[in-house]
Coordinates of C-alpha atoms in Angstrom, one line a residue:
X1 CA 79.6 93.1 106.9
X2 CA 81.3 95.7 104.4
X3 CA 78.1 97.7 105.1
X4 CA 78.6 98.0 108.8
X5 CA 79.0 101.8 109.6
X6 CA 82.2 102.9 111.7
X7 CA 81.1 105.4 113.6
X8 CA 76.9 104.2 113.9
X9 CA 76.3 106.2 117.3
X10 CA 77.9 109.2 116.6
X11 CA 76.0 109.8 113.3
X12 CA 73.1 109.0 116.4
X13 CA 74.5 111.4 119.0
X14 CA 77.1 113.5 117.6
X15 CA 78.9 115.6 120.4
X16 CA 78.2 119.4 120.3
X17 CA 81.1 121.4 122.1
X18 CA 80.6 124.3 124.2
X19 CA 82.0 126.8 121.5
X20 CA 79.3 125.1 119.2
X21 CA 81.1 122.6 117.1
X22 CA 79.9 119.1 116.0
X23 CA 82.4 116.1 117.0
X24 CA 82.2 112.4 116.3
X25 CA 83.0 112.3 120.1
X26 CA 83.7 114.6 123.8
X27 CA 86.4 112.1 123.8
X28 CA 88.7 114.7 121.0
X29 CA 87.7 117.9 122.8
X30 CA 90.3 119.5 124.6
X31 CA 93.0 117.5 123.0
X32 CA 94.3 119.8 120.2
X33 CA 92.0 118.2 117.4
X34 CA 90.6 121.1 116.9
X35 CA 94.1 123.1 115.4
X36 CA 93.4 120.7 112.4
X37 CA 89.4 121.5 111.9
X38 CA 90.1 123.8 109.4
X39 CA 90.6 120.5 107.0
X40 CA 87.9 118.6 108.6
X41 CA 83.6 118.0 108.1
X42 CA 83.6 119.4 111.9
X43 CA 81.3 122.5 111.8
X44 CA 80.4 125.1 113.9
X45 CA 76.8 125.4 114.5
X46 CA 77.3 129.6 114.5
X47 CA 78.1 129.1 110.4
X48 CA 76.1 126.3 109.5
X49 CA 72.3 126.0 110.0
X50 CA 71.5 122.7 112.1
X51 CA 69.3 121.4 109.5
X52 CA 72.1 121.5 107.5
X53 CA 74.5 119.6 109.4
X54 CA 71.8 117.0 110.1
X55 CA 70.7 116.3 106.5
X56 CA 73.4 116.8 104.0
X57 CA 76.5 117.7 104.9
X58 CA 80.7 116.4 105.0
X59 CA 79.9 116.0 108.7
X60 CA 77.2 113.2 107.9
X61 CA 79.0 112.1 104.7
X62 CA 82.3 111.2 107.0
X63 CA 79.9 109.5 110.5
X64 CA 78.7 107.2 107.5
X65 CA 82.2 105.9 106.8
X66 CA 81.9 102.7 106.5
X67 CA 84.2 99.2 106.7
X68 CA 84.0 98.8 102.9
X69 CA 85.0 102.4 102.8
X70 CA 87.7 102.1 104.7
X71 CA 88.9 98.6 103.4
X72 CA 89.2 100.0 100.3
X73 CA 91.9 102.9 101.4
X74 CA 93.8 100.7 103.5
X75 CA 94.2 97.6 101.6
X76 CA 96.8 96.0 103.8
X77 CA 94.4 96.5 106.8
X78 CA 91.9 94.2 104.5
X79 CA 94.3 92.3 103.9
X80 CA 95.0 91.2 107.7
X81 CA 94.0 88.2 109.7
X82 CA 91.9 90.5 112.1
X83 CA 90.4 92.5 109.7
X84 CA 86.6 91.8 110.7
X85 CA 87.7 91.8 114.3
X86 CA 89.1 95.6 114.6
X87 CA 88.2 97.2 111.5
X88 CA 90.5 99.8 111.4
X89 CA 90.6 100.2 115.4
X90 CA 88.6 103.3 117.5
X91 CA 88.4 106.3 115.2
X92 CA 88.9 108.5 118.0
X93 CA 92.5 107.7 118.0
X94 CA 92.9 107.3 114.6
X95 CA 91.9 111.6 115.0
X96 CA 94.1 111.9 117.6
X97 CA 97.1 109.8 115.9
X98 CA 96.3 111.2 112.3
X99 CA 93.9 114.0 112.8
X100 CA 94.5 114.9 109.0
X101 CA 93.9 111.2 107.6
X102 CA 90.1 110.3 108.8
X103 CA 90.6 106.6 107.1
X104 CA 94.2 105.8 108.7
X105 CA 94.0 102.6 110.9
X106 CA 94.3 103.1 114.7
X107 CA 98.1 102.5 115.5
X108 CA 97.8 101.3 119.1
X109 CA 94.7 98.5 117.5
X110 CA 97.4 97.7 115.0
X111 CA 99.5 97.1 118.1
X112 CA 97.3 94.6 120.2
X113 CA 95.7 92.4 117.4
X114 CA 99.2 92.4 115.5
X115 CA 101.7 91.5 117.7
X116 CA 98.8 89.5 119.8
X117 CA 98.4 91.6 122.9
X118 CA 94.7 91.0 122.6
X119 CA 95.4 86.5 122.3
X120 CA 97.6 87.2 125.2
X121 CA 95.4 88.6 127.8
X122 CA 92.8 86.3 126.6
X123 CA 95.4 83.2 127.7
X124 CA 96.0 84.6 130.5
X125 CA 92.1 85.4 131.9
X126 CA 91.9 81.5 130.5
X127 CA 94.8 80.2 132.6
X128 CA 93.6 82.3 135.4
X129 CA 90.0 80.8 135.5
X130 CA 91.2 77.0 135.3
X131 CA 93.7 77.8 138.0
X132 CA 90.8 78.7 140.4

């Protein structure tokens, strides 16, 4: 469904990092991410009251992304046979690939549905079972 939410359990359980800043995930700390904050909803809980951050804020606005959301800025991803299946990929990489572009599709999803890494380990597992 278009309604579906991308990032559902980090709008849940957001990540707090040591220094005090709100993540969609640990998974981005200690990465570099955070050179490119200064762009991004991520806010440190020292300058922004937690009721803040919790309620109404560009840190809520961009967990709620959701698959219609992102559909609609990446057309051709809509557009492609897998579309329901990876829906845009793991948004952690998408941060780590295009830390400046929060709706970009995840290049290494692109990758394994695409050019049908994701079929062929499925065929494999498949052969594998009815070989045993």
């Amino acid at each position: 469904p278009t309604t579906y939410r991308l990032m559902a359990s980090e709008r849940l359980e957001p990540y707090l990092s040591p220094e005090g800043r709100f993540m969609p995930s640990m998974v981005l700390a200690g990465t570099g991410f955070e050179a490119h904050l200064t762009e991004q909803p991520f806010p440190l809980l020292s300058q922004t009251p937690l009721a803040d951050v919790l309620t109404d804020s560009p840190f809520l606005d961009y967990l709620s992304l959701t698959a219609q959301d992102y559909f609609r800025a990446n057309p051709t991803c809509a557009r492609c046979s897998y579309a329901n299946v990876c829906v845009g990929g793991f948004r952690y990489r998408t941060h780590l690939f295009h830390p400046d572009e929060p709706t970009a599709p995840d290049p290494v999803a692109c990758e394994l549905f695409r050019d049908r890494w994701v079929e062929q380990a499925r065929e494999v597992a498949a052969e594998a079972t009815n070989n045993l």
